[in-house]
Coordinates of C-alpha atoms in Angstrom, one line a residue:
X505 CA 31.3 41.5 14.0
X506 CA 34.9 40.9 12.9
X507 CA 35.6 44.7 13.4
X508 CA 34.4 44.6 17.0
X509 CA 36.6 41.6 17.7
X510 CA 39.5 43.3 16.0
X511 CA 39.1 46.2 18.5
X512 CA 40.0 43.7 21.2
X513 CA 42.9 41.9 19.6
X514 CA 45.1 42.2 16.5
X515 CA 45.2 38.5 15.9
X516 CA 42.0 38.1 13.8
X517 CA 42.3 36.2 10.5
X518 CA 39.5 35.4 8.0
X519 CA 40.2 32.8 5.4
X520 CA 37.9 32.2 2.5
X521 CA 37.6 31.4 -1.2
X522 CA 38.0 34.6 -3.4
X523 CA 34.8 36.5 -4.3
X524 CA 34.1 39.9 -5.7
X525 CA 34.1 41.5 -2.3
X526 CA 36.7 39.3 -0.6
X527 CA 40.4 39.6 -1.2
X528 CA 43.7 39.9 0.6
X529 CA 43.5 42.8 3.0
X530 CA 44.8 44.2 6.3
X531 CA 42.4 47.2 6.8
X532 CA 40.7 46.2 10.0
X533 CA 41.7 42.5 10.3
X534 CA 43.6 40.1 8.1
X535 CA 41.8 38.5 5.2
X536 CA 43.3 35.7 3.2
X537 CA 41.8 34.7 -0.1
X538 CA 42.4 31.1 -1.2
X539 CA 42.9 30.1 -4.8
X540 CA 40.2 28.0 -6.5
X541 CA 41.9 24.7 -6.0
X542 CA 42.5 25.1 -2.2
X543 CA 41.0 22.2 -0.3
X544 CA 40.3 24.4 2.7
X545 CA 37.7 26.3 0.7
X546 CA 35.4 23.3 1.1
X547 CA 35.7 23.3 4.9
X548 CA 34.0 25.4 7.5
X549 CA 36.3 26.1 10.4
X550 CA 36.2 28.4 13.4
X551 CA 39.1 28.7 15.8
X552 CA 39.2 30.8 19.0
X553 CA 42.4 30.7 21.0
X554 CA 43.3 32.7 24.1
X555 CA 45.7 32.2 27.0
X556 CA 43.0 30.9 29.3
X557 CA 40.4 29.6 26.7
X558 CA 40.4 27.5 23.5
X559 CA 37.6 26.3 21.2
X560 CA 37.4 25.1 17.6
X561 CA 34.8 23.9 15.1
X562 CA 36.1 22.0 12.1
X563 CA 33.6 20.5 9.7
X564 CA 32.7 19.6 6.1
X565 CA 29.4 20.0 4.3
X566 CA 27.8 16.6 3.7
X567 CA 26.1 15.9 0.4
X568 CA 23.9 12.9 -0.4
X569 CA 23.6 12.3 -4.1
X570 CA 21.2 9.4 -3.6
X571 CA 18.3 11.7 -2.5
X572 CA 15.2 12.2 -4.7
X573 CA 14.4 15.5 -6.5
X574 CA 11.9 16.4 -3.8
X575 CA 14.5 15.9 -1.1
X576 CA 17.1 17.9 -3.1
X577 CA 14.9 20.9 -3.1
X578 CA 14.6 20.8 0.7
X579 CA 18.4 20.4 1.1
X580 CA 18.9 23.5 -1.1
X581 CA 17.5 25.6 1.9
X582 CA 20.2 26.7 4.4
X583 CA 18.3 25.3 7.4
X584 CA 18.3 21.9 5.8
X585 CA 22.0 21.7 5.0
X586 CA 24.1 19.0 6.7
X587 CA 27.6 19.3 8.2
X588 CA 29.8 16.8 9.9
X589 CA 32.9 17.4 11.9
X590 CA 34.1 18.1 15.4
X591 CA 33.5 20.8 18.0
X592 CA 36.0 20.7 20.9
X593 CA 37.4 22.8 23.8
X594 CA 40.5 20.6 24.0
X595 CA 43.5 23.0 24.0
X596 CA 45.9 20.5 22.4
X597 CA 43.5 20.0 19.4
X598 CA 42.9 23.7 19.1
X599 CA 46.7 24.5 19.2
X600 CA 47.3 21.9 16.5
X601 CA 44.5 23.4 14.3
X602 CA 45.9 26.9 14.9
X603 CA 49.4 25.8 13.8
X604 CA 48.0 24.3 10.5
X605 CA 46.0 27.4 9.7
X606 CA 48.8 29.8 10.5
X607 CA 51.1 27.9 8.1
X608 CA 48.4 28.1 5.4
X609 CA 48.2 31.9 6.1
X610 CA 51.9 32.3 5.5
X611 CA 51.7 30.4 2.3
X612 CA 49.3 33.0 0.8
X613 CA 50.6 36.1 2.7
X614 CA 54.2 35.6 3.7
X615 CA 54.4 39.3 4.6
X616 CA 52.5 38.4 7.8
X617 CA 55.3 36.2 9.1
X618 CA 56.2 38.6 11.9
X619 CA 52.6 38.9 13.1
X620 CA 52.1 35.1 12.8
X621 CA 55.3 34.5 14.8
X622 CA 54.0 36.8 17.5
X623 CA 50.8 34.8 17.8
X624 CA 52.8 31.6 18.0
X625 CA 54.9 33.0 20.9
X626 CA 52.0 34.5 22.8
X627 CA 49.8 31.4 22.6
X628 CA 52.6 28.8 22.7
X629 CA 51.9 27.5 19.2
X630 CA 54.7 25.3 18.0
X631 CA 56.3 26.0 14.6
X632 CA 55.3 23.7 11.8
X633 CA 58.0 21.3 10.7
X634 CA 57.8 22.6 7.2
X635 CA 58.2 26.2 8.3
X636 CA 60.4 25.7 11.3
X637 CA 63.8 27.2 11.0
X638 CA 64.2 27.8 14.7
X639 CA 66.4 25.6 16.8
X640 CA 65.1 23.5 19.7
X641 CA 66.9 25.9 22.0
X642 CA 65.0 28.9 20.7
X643 CA 61.7 27.0 21.0
X644 CA 62.5 26.3 24.6
X645 CA 63.3 29.9 25.2
X646 CA 60.1 31.0 23.5
X647 CA 58.1 28.6 25.7
X648 CA 59.7 30.1 28.8
X649 CA 58.9 33.6 27.7
X650 CA 55.2 32.6 27.2
X651 CA 55.0 30.9 30.6
X652 CA 56.4 34.0 32.2
X653 CA 54.0 36.3 30.3
X654 CA 51.0 34.0 31.1
X655 CA 51.9 34.2 34.8
X656 CA 52.0 37.9 34.6
X657 CA 48.5 37.9 33.0
X658 CA 47.1 35.8 35.8
X659 CA 48.8 38.1 38.4
X660 CA 47.4 41.2 36.6
X661 CA 43.9 39.6 36.3
X662 CA 43.2 38.1 39.7
X663 CA 39.5 37.6 38.7
X664 CA 40.6 34.4 36.9
X665 CA 41.2 32.8 40.3
X666 CA 37.9 34.1 41.7
X667 CA 35.4 31.3 42.5
X668 CA 32.8 33.4 40.7
X669 CA 34.9 33.2 37.5
X670 CA 35.0 29.4 37.8
X671 CA 31.2 29.3 38.3
X672 CA 30.8 31.5 35.3
X673 CA 32.8 29.2 33.2
X674 CA 30.8 26.2 34.5
X675 CA 27.6 28.1 33.6
X676 CA 28.8 28.9 30.1
X677 CA 29.7 25.3 29.6
X678 CA 26.3 24.2 30.8
X679 CA 24.7 26.8 28.5
X680 CA 26.6 25.4 25.6
X681 CA 25.5 21.9 26.5
X682 CA 21.9 23.0 26.6
X683 CA 22.4 24.8 23.3
X684 CA 23.7 21.6 21.8
X685 CA 20.7 19.7 23.1
X686 CA 18.5 22.3 21.6
X687 CA 20.2 22.0 18.3
X688 CA 19.8 18.3 18.4
X689 CA 16.1 18.7 19.2
X690 CA 15.7 21.1 16.4
X691 CA 17.4 18.6 14.0
X692 CA 15.1 15.9 15.1
X693 CA 12.0 18.1 14.6
X694 CA 13.3 19.2 11.3
X695 CA 13.9 15.5 10.3
X696 CA 10.4 14.6 11.4
X697 CA 8.8 17.5 9.6
X698 CA 10.8 16.8 6.4
X699 CA 9.6 13.2 6.4
X700 CA 6.0 14.3 7.0
X701 CA 6.3 16.8 4.2
X702 CA 7.6 14.1 1.8
X703 CA 4.7 11.8 2.7
X704 CA 2.2 14.7 2.3
X705 CA 3.7 15.5 -1.1
X706 CA 3.2 11.8 -2.1
X707 CA -0.4 12.1 -0.9
X708 CA -1.0 15.2 -3.0
X709 CA 0.4 13.4 -6.1
X710 CA -1.7 10.3 -5.6
X711 CA -4.1 8.6 -3.2
X712 CA -2.7 5.2 -4.1
X713 CA -1.8 3.6 -0.8
X714 CA 0.9 1.4 -2.4
X715 CA 2.7 4.5 -3.8
X716 CA 2.5 6.3 -0.5
X717 CA 3.8 3.3 1.5
X718 CA 6.7 2.9 -1.0
X719 CA 7.8 6.5 -0.4
X720 CA 7.4 6.3 3.4
X721 CA 9.3 3.0 3.9
X722 CA 12.3 4.3 1.9
X723 CA 12.5 7.6 3.6
X724 CA 12.0 6.2 7.1
X725 CA 14.5 3.5 6.7
X726 CA 17.2 5.9 5.4
X727 CA 16.5 8.5 8.1
X728 CA 16.8 6.0 11.0
X729 CA 19.7 4.0 9.5
X730 CA 17.7 0.8 10.0
X731 CA 18.9 -2.5 8.5
X732 CA 15.3 -3.3 7.5
X733 CA 12.1 -1.2 7.5
X734 CA 8.7 -2.8 6.8
X735 CA 5.4 -1.0 6.3
X736 CA 2.4 -3.3 5.6
X737 CA -1.4 -3.1 5.8
X738 CA -3.2 -5.5 8.1
X739 CA -6.2 -5.8 10.4
X740 CA -6.3 -6.9 14.0
X741 CA -7.7 -10.4 13.2
X742 CA -5.4 -11.2 10.2
X743 CA -3.5 -14.4 10.4
X744 CA -0.6 -13.3 8.1
X745 CA 0.4 -10.3 6.0
X746 CA 2.2 -10.3 2.6
X747 CA 5.2 -8.0 2.6
X748 CA 5.2 -5.9 -0.5
X749 CA 7.3 -2.8 0.6
X750 CA 10.6 -2.7 2.5
X751 CA 13.7 -0.6 2.9
X752 CA 16.8 -2.8 3.0
X753 CA 20.5 -2.0 3.8
X754 CA 23.3 -3.9 2.2
X755 CA 24.0 -7.5 3.2
X756 CA 20.5 -7.9 4.8
X757 CA 18.1 -10.6 3.5
X758 CA 14.9 -9.3 1.9
X759 CA 11.4 -10.4 3.1
X760 CA 9.4 -9.1 0.1
X761 CA 6.7 -11.5 -1.0
X762 CA 7.0 -13.4 2.3
X763 CA 4.0 -14.3 4.4
X764 CA 4.6 -12.5 7.7
X765 CA 3.0 -14.2 10.6
X766 CA 0.7 -12.1 12.8
X767 CA -1.7 -14.3 14.7
X768 CA 1.1 -16.3 16.3
X769 CA 3.4 -13.3 16.8
X770 CA 3.2 -12.2 20.4
X771 CA 4.7 -8.8 19.6
X772 CA 2.0 -8.1 17.1
X773 CA -0.7 -9.3 19.5
X774 CA 0.7 -7.0 22.2
X775 CA 0.5 -4.1 19.9
X776 CA -3.1 -5.0 19.0
X777 CA -4.1 -5.2 22.6
X778 CA -2.4 -2.0 23.9
X779 CA -2.5 0.0 20.6
X780 CA 1.0 1.2 21.5
X781 CA 4.5 0.7 20.1
X782 CA 6.7 -2.2 21.2
X783 CA 10.5 -1.8 21.2
X784 CA 12.9 -4.6 21.9
X785 CA 16.6 -3.7 22.3
X786 CA 17.9 -7.3 22.4
X787 CA 15.8 -10.1 20.9
X788 CA 17.9 -12.7 22.6
X789 CA 15.8 -12.0 25.7
X790 CA 12.6 -11.9 23.7
X791 CA 11.3 -15.5 23.9
X792 CA 11.2 -15.4 27.8
X793 CA 9.7 -12.0 27.7
X794 CA 6.9 -13.2 25.3
X795 CA 6.1 -16.2 27.5
X796 CA 5.2 -14.0 30.5
X797 CA 2.5 -12.1 28.5
X798 CA 1.1 -14.9 26.3
X799 CA -1.8 -17.2 27.3
X800 CA -0.8 -20.6 28.5
X801 CA -2.5 -22.4 25.6
X802 CA -0.5 -20.4 23.0
X803 CA 2.9 -20.2 24.7
X804 CA 4.6 -22.9 22.7
X805 CA 3.3 -21.7 19.4
X806 CA 4.2 -18.1 20.1
X807 CA 7.7 -19.0 21.2
X808 CA 8.3 -21.1 18.1
X809 CA 7.0 -18.3 15.9
X810 CA 9.1 -15.5 17.4
X811 CA 12.3 -17.7 17.5
X812 CA 11.8 -18.6 13.9
X813 CA 11.5 -15.0 12.8
X814 CA 14.5 -13.9 14.8
X815 CA 16.8 -16.7 13.6
X816 CA 15.6 -16.7 9.9
X817 CA 15.8 -12.9 9.4
X818 CA 18.7 -12.2 11.8
X819 CA 16.7 -9.6 13.9
X820 CA 18.7 -8.3 16.8
X821 CA 16.7 -5.3 17.7
X822 CA 13.0 -4.8 16.9
X823 CA 10.6 -1.9 16.9
X824 CA 6.9 -2.2 16.0
X825 CA 4.6 0.9 15.7
X826 CA 0.9 0.5 14.8
X827 CA -0.9 2.5 12.1
X828 CA -4.1 3.5 13.8
X829 CA -7.1 5.6 12.9
X830 CA -9.7 6.2 15.7
X831 CA -8.6 3.0 17.4
X832 CA -8.8 0.9 14.3
X833 CA -5.7 -0.9 13.2
X834 CA -4.8 -0.2 9.6
X835 CA -1.2 -1.5 9.4
X836 CA 2.2 -1.8 11.0
X837 CA 5.6 -0.2 10.8
X838 CA 8.5 -2.5 11.7
X839 CA 12.2 -1.5 12.1
X840 CA 14.9 -4.2 12.4
X841 CA 18.6 -4.0 13.3
X842 CA 20.4 -7.1 12.2
X843 CA 23.9 -6.5 13.6
X844 CA 25.6 -8.5 16.4
X845 CA 25.1 -5.7 19.0
X846 CA 21.8 -4.6 20.5
X847 CA 20.4 -1.2 19.3
X848 CA 19.0 1.3 21.7
X849 CA 15.7 2.7 20.4
X850 CA 15.9 6.3 21.7
X851 CA 12.8 8.3 22.6
X852 CA 13.6 10.6 19.7
X853 CA 13.5 7.8 17.2
X854 CA 10.4 6.3 18.6
X855 CA 8.7 9.7 18.6
X856 CA 9.7 10.2 14.9
X857 CA 8.3 6.8 13.9
X858 CA 5.1 7.4 15.8
X859 CA 4.6 10.8 14.1
X860 CA 5.1 9.2 10.7
X861 CA 2.8 6.3 11.7
X862 CA 0.1 8.8 12.6
X863 CA 0.4 10.6 9.3
X864 CA 0.4 7.2 7.4
X865 CA -2.8 6.2 9.3
X866 CA -4.6 9.3 8.1
X867 CA -3.2 8.7 4.6
X868 CA -4.4 5.1 4.4
X869 CA -7.9 5.9 5.7
X870 CA -8.1 8.7 3.0
X871 CA -6.9 6.3 0.3
X872 CA -9.4 3.7 1.6
X873 CA -12.2 6.3 1.6
X874 CA -11.3 7.4 -1.9
X875 CA -11.3 3.7 -3.1
X876 CA -14.7 3.2 -1.5
X877 CA -16.0 6.4 -3.1
X878 CA -14.8 5.1 -6.5
X879 CA -16.6 1.8 -5.9
X880 CA -19.8 3.6 -4.9
X881 CA -19.5 5.8 -8.0
X882 CA -19.2 2.7 -10.1
X883 CA -22.2 1.1 -8.3
X884 CA -24.2 4.3 -8.9
X885 CA -23.3 4.3 -12.6
X886 CA -24.3 0.6 -12.8
X887 CA -27.6 1.4 -11.0
X888 CA -28.2 4.3 -13.4
X889 CA -27.6 2.0 -16.4
X890 CA -29.9 -0.6 -14.9
X891 CA -32.6 2.1 -14.4
X892 CA -32.2 3.2 -18.0
X893 CA -32.3 -0.3 -19.3
X894 CA -35.3 -1.1 -17.2
X895 CA -37.2 1.8 -18.6
X896 CA -36.2 1.0 -22.2
X897 CA -36.8 -2.7 -21.9
X898 CA -40.1 -2.5 -20.0
X899 CA -41.3 0.2 -22.3
X900 CA -40.6 -2.0 -25.4
X901 CA -41.7 -5.3 -23.9
X902 CA -44.9 -3.9 -22.4
X903 CA -45.9 -1.4 -25.1
X904 CA -45.5 -3.8 -28.0
X905 CA -47.7 -6.7 -26.8
X906 CA -50.2 -4.2 -25.3
X907 CA -50.5 -2.5 -28.7
X908 CA -50.9 -5.8 -30.4
X909 CA -53.6 -7.0 -27.9
X910 CA -55.4 -3.7 -28.3
X911 CA -55.5 -3.9 -32.1
X912 CA -56.7 -7.5 -32.1
X913 CA -59.5 -6.9 -29.5
X914 CA -60.6 -3.7 -31.3
X915 CA -60.7 -5.5 -34.6
X916 CA -62.8 -8.4 -33.1
X917 CA -65.2 -5.9 -31.5
X918 CA -65.6 -3.7 -34.5
X919 CA -65.8 -6.4 -37.2
X920 CA -68.5 -8.8 -36.2
X921 CA -68.6 -10.3 -39.7
X922 CA -64.9 -11.1 -39.6
X923 CA -64.1 -14.5 -41.2
X924 CA -63.7 -17.3 -38.6
X925 CA -60.2 -18.0 -39.9
X926 CA -59.0 -14.4 -39.4
X927 CA -60.9 -14.2 -36.0
X928 CA -58.8 -17.3 -34.9
X929 CA -55.6 -15.6 -36.0
X930 CA -56.5 -12.5 -34.0
X931 CA -57.2 -14.5 -30.9
X932 CA -54.0 -16.5 -31.1
X933 CA -52.0 -13.3 -31.6
X934 CA -53.6 -11.6 -28.6
X935 CA -53.1 -14.7 -26.4
X936 CA -49.4 -15.0 -27.4
X937 CA -48.7 -11.4 -26.5
X938 CA -50.6 -11.8 -23.2
X939 CA -48.4 -14.8 -22.5
X940 CA -45.4 -12.7 -23.4
X941 CA -46.4 -10.1 -20.8
X942 CA -47.1 -12.7 -18.2
X943 CA -43.5 -14.1 -18.7
X944 CA -42.2 -10.6 -18.3
X945 CA -43.9 -10.0 -15.0
X946 CA -42.9 -13.5 -13.9
X947 CA -39.2 -12.8 -14.5
X948 CA -39.4 -9.7 -12.4
X949 CA -41.1 -11.5 -9.6
X950 CA -38.7 -14.5 -9.8
X951 CA -35.6 -12.3 -9.6
X952 CA -37.1 -10.3 -6.7
X953 CA -37.8 -13.5 -4.7
X954 CA -34.3 -14.9 -5.4
X955 CA -32.5 -11.8 -4.4
X956 CA -34.6 -11.3 -1.2
X957 CA -34.0 -15.0 -0.2
X958 CA -37.8 -15.8 0.1
X959 CA -37.7 -18.8 -2.2
X960 CA -38.3 -22.2 -0.6
X961 CA -35.9 -24.8 -1.9
X962 CA -36.7 -28.5 -2.2
X963 CA -33.3 -30.0 -2.7
X964 CA -33.3 -33.7 -3.6
X965 CA -31.3 -36.3 -5.6
X966 CA -32.1 -36.1 -9.3
X967 CA -30.9 -37.6 -12.6
X968 CA -29.7 -34.7 -14.8
X969 CA -31.0 -36.3 -18.0
X970 CA -34.6 -36.1 -16.7
X971 CA -34.2 -32.3 -16.1
X972 CA -32.7 -31.9 -19.6
X973 CA -35.6 -33.7 -21.2
X974 CA -38.1 -31.5 -19.4
X975 CA -36.2 -28.3 -20.5
X976 CA -36.2 -29.5 -24.1
X977 CA -39.9 -30.1 -24.0
X978 CA -40.5 -26.7 -22.7
X979 CA -38.4 -25.0 -25.4
X980 CA -40.0 -26.9 -28.2
X981 CA -43.5 -26.0 -26.9
X982 CA -42.5 -22.4 -26.5
X983 CA -41.1 -22.0 -30.0
X984 CA -43.8 -23.7 -32.1
X985 CA -44.0 -20.8 -34.5
X986 CA -40.4 -20.8 -35.6
X987 CA -37.8 -23.2 -36.8
X988 CA -35.3 -24.1 -34.0
X989 CA -31.6 -24.9 -34.6
X990 CA -30.5 -28.5 -34.4
X991 CA -30.3 -29.4 -30.6
X992 CA -28.2 -32.3 -29.6
X993 CA -27.5 -33.7 -26.1
X994 CA -24.5 -35.6 -24.7
X995 CA -25.7 -36.5 -21.2
X996 CA -24.9 -40.0 -20.1
X997 CA -27.3 -42.1 -18.1
X998 CA -24.2 -43.2 -16.1
X999 CA -23.6 -39.8 -14.6
X1000 CA -24.1 -39.6 -10.8
X1001 CA -27.3 -38.0 -9.4
X1002 CA -27.2 -34.3 -8.8
X1003 CA -28.2 -32.6 -5.5
X1004 CA -30.6 -29.8 -6.6
X1005 CA -34.1 -28.4 -6.7
X1006 CA -35.5 -30.0 -9.8
X1007 CA -37.9 -27.2 -10.7
X1008 CA -35.2 -24.5 -10.5
X1009 CA -32.7 -26.6 -12.3
X1010 CA -35.1 -27.0 -15.2
X1011 CA -35.6 -23.3 -15.1
X1012 CA -31.9 -22.7 -15.6
X1013 CA -31.6 -25.2 -18.5
X1014 CA -34.7 -23.7 -20.1
X1015 CA -33.4 -20.1 -20.0
X1016 CA -30.0 -21.1 -21.3
X1017 CA -31.5 -23.1 -24.1
X1018 CA -34.0 -20.3 -24.9
X1019 CA -31.1 -17.8 -25.2
X1020 CA -29.1 -20.2 -27.4
X1021 CA -32.1 -20.7 -29.7
X1022 CA -32.9 -17.0 -30.0
X1023 CA -29.4 -16.0 -31.0
X1024 CA -28.7 -19.0 -33.3
X1025 CA -30.0 -19.3 -36.9
X1026 CA -32.2 -22.3 -37.7
X1027 CA -29.3 -23.9 -39.6
X1028 CA -27.0 -23.6 -36.6
X1029 CA -26.4 -26.1 -33.8
X1030 CA -27.1 -26.1 -30.0
X1031 CA -25.5 -28.7 -27.8
X1032 CA -26.0 -29.8 -24.2
X1033 CA -23.1 -31.6 -22.6
X1034 CA -22.5 -32.9 -19.0
X1035 CA -19.3 -34.2 -17.5
X1036 CA -18.0 -34.9 -14.0
X1037 CA -15.1 -32.5 -13.1
X1038 CA -13.8 -34.6 -10.2
X1039 CA -14.6 -32.1 -7.4
X1040 CA -17.9 -33.6 -6.4
X1041 CA -19.5 -31.4 -9.0
X1042 CA -21.1 -32.0 -12.4
X1043 CA -20.3 -29.5 -15.1
X1044 CA -23.1 -28.8 -17.7
X1045 CA -22.3 -26.8 -20.9
X1046 CA -24.8 -25.3 -23.3
X1047 CA -23.0 -24.3 -26.4
X1048 CA -24.2 -22.7 -29.7
X1049 CA -22.9 -21.5 -33.1
X1050 CA -24.8 -18.2 -32.9
X1051 CA -23.8 -14.6 -32.6
X1052 CA -21.3 -15.0 -29.9
X1053 CA -20.2 -12.4 -27.2
X1054 CA -17.4 -9.9 -27.1
X1055 CA -14.8 -11.2 -24.6
X1056 CA -15.0 -8.0 -22.5
X1057 CA -18.7 -8.5 -22.0
X1058 CA -18.6 -12.1 -20.8
X1059 CA -19.2 -11.1 -17.2
X1060 CA -21.6 -8.2 -18.0
X1061 CA -24.1 -10.6 -19.6
X1062 CA -25.1 -11.8 -16.1
X1063 CA -26.1 -8.3 -15.0
X1064 CA -29.8 -7.4 -14.7
X1065 CA -31.5 -6.0 -17.8
X1066 CA -28.3 -6.5 -19.8
X1067 CA -29.0 -6.7 -23.6
X1068 CA -26.4 -7.3 -26.2
X1069 CA -28.3 -5.0 -28.6
X1070 CA -29.5 -1.5 -27.7
X1071 CA -33.1 -1.1 -26.5
X1072 CA -34.1 0.7 -29.7
X1073 CA -32.6 -1.7 -32.2
X1074 CA -33.3 -5.1 -30.8
X1075 CA -34.1 -7.9 -33.1
X1076 CA -35.2 -10.4 -30.4
X1077 CA -37.4 -10.0 -27.4
X1078 CA -36.6 -10.5 -23.7
X1079 CA -36.2 -8.7 -20.5
X1080 CA -32.5 -9.1 -20.0
X1081 CA -33.2 -10.9 -16.7
X1082 CA -32.7 -14.5 -17.8
X1083 CA -29.0 -14.9 -17.1
X1084 CA -29.2 -12.9 -13.9
X1085 CA -31.9 -15.4 -12.7
X1086 CA -29.7 -18.3 -13.7
X1087 CA -26.7 -17.0 -11.7
X1088 CA -28.9 -16.5 -8.6
X1089 CA -30.3 -20.1 -8.9
X1090 CA -26.9 -21.8 -9.5
X1091 CA -25.3 -19.8 -6.7
X1092 CA -28.0 -20.8 -4.2
X1093 CA -27.6 -24.4 -5.2
X1094 CA -23.9 -24.3 -4.4
X1095 CA -22.5 -24.1 -8.0
X1096 CA -20.9 -21.5 -10.3
X1097 CA -21.9 -20.2 -13.8
X1098 CA -19.8 -18.5 -16.4
X1099 CA -19.6 -17.8 -20.1
X1100 CA -17.0 -18.3 -22.8
X1101 CA -16.9 -16.9 -26.4
X1102 CA -14.2 -16.3 -29.0
X1103 CA -16.0 -13.2 -30.1
X1104 CA -18.7 -11.9 -32.4
X1105 CA -20.4 -14.5 -34.7
X1106 CA -18.2 -17.2 -33.3
X1107 CA -20.7 -18.9 -31.0
X1108 CA -20.8 -19.0 -27.2
X1109 CA -20.7 -21.5 -24.3
X1110 CA -22.4 -21.3 -21.0
X1111 CA -21.1 -23.5 -18.2
X1112 CA -22.5 -24.2 -14.8
X1113 CA -21.6 -26.6 -12.0
X1114 CA -24.0 -28.5 -9.7
X1115 CA -23.2 -30.7 -6.7
X1116 CA -23.4 -34.5 -7.2
X1117 CA -24.1 -37.3 -4.8
X1118 CA -20.9 -38.8 -3.3
X1119 CA -20.3 -42.6 -3.2
X1120 CA -21.0 -42.7 0.5
X1121 CA -24.2 -40.8 0.1
X1122 CA -25.2 -43.0 -2.8
X1123 CA -24.6 -46.2 -0.7
X1124 CA -26.6 -44.7 2.2
X1125 CA -29.4 -43.9 -0.2
X1126 CA -29.4 -47.4 -1.6
X1127 CA -29.5 -48.9 1.9
X1128 CA -32.5 -46.7 2.8
X1129 CA -34.3 -47.9 -0.3
X1130 CA -33.6 -51.6 0.5
X1131 CA -34.9 -51.1 4.1
X1132 CA -38.1 -49.4 2.8
X1133 CA -38.6 -52.3 0.3
X1134 CA -38.1 -55.0 3.0
X1135 CA -40.5 -53.2 5.4
X1136 CA -43.1 -53.0 2.8

């Protein structure tokens, strides 16, 4: 290429840092090799100077040390390198650049002084001050010679005055403008693709939505030179959103951990309704703009909300782009400019943000699907454990009493002469195991009715102490054959009445006491305590000094068929449904139930709350009682 140009003119100079194949030479054209410390070796310059034409490109390569490793790999490719500088057709600028470069050529190759001087004279390039040894008079003479020679060139080449030549120059300039626009478009597309690639790489590394948003907000904010960039997840009916990820330029206030209003924000509501971006160049006109599209009933509230956001966070220009997937709102991208001057949101910038928003929408739905899949897998694992426990527990709890009943009945039928005392023992054993099987089936049916919502509740005002006494009587009757631990109660008669179904409340107390007695030695202690917690609720605690529970299993004990011991090495009977039934009952009555334990062999405490009668309800109840007594 340089050789072909050299066939047209002798004034061709190539300047570069020295390499193996590049050195000072004058074979076809002039080559000038810089030394290693030459500052020009870090520049990229192109100068074309003719008598009727001038153009120069002067630029430096731009490096950004703040980029991540992923971005650095992209920048290493030639098409991703960045340059900044000027490209001009201004002859005065081109002549000045030529003078500087010719002086640098003479510094490295002074033997070219005659050739360089000829170029200065032909193209009217003034001598550099440092190199100028000519007088002002000789300069003037040189300029006159150039003007005379230039006029001869024009005379000898009349096509320069032809209108066609002017049209051709205009066409070339228009082509260069189109080429510049094309370069800009390519740069925008490259930037868009680079950001999408970065987000895609983040997706491949992890499906954690927080990590993906963190990468996207940083890259998008840097690419668009925004003062603030926010990306947050939200739904169309959300009242507020908590900001957890943002890009922030210097001297701009952070909004991280702030509650960002959505319901009262007219911009957000417009995005929800139209499912399109909203761009505001100047927010000083925003309040009036909002009032024209906001329902009359919400105008004041919307105006106050938007004015507060603008003034508090210094937002001058605002862009909101929704994160959508199949018409469903998943989140929002917001870009703010906080300077004193309005910022024009160009179509290229909006297109870039929308492309990133589309990619993020797909990413978030994939992350959400993955999270749901993980949740379903956990539920399937829990269901599988429940099935295994059900098979093991029912096998043990059914087979053992059935075997005992069968042995007792066979003995009674085959031994007619069995002593009456032994016959009575056989009958009592068979009846006890039959009762055990009945309780097993009853627990299954009870939990099924509670979970299906087919239970009829008879809620009334009850004294808690009465329910506790009934539960204690049931426990003592059920455990006649074994020594129970010492059971104490701290339930005051002064406690307010509870609002509950008495039968089901006794069931809860009985099952909690039964568990406490089964897992506590006879020399241990079981206590029932009731206190008012001040939230119109009564808190009941059943504590024991028995085996205790590992802290990590305090929530699992309320699962169906849960057993502290394995199914094959259990020392106590039971279906593992008792605490699951208790939770269902207490939840239906409007309370909560939970467990506490310091660990193995350190006892346990089971707490539950139950609603109580308020003072106003108590007074109304007393008035009704008085009216009934007076009527009678």
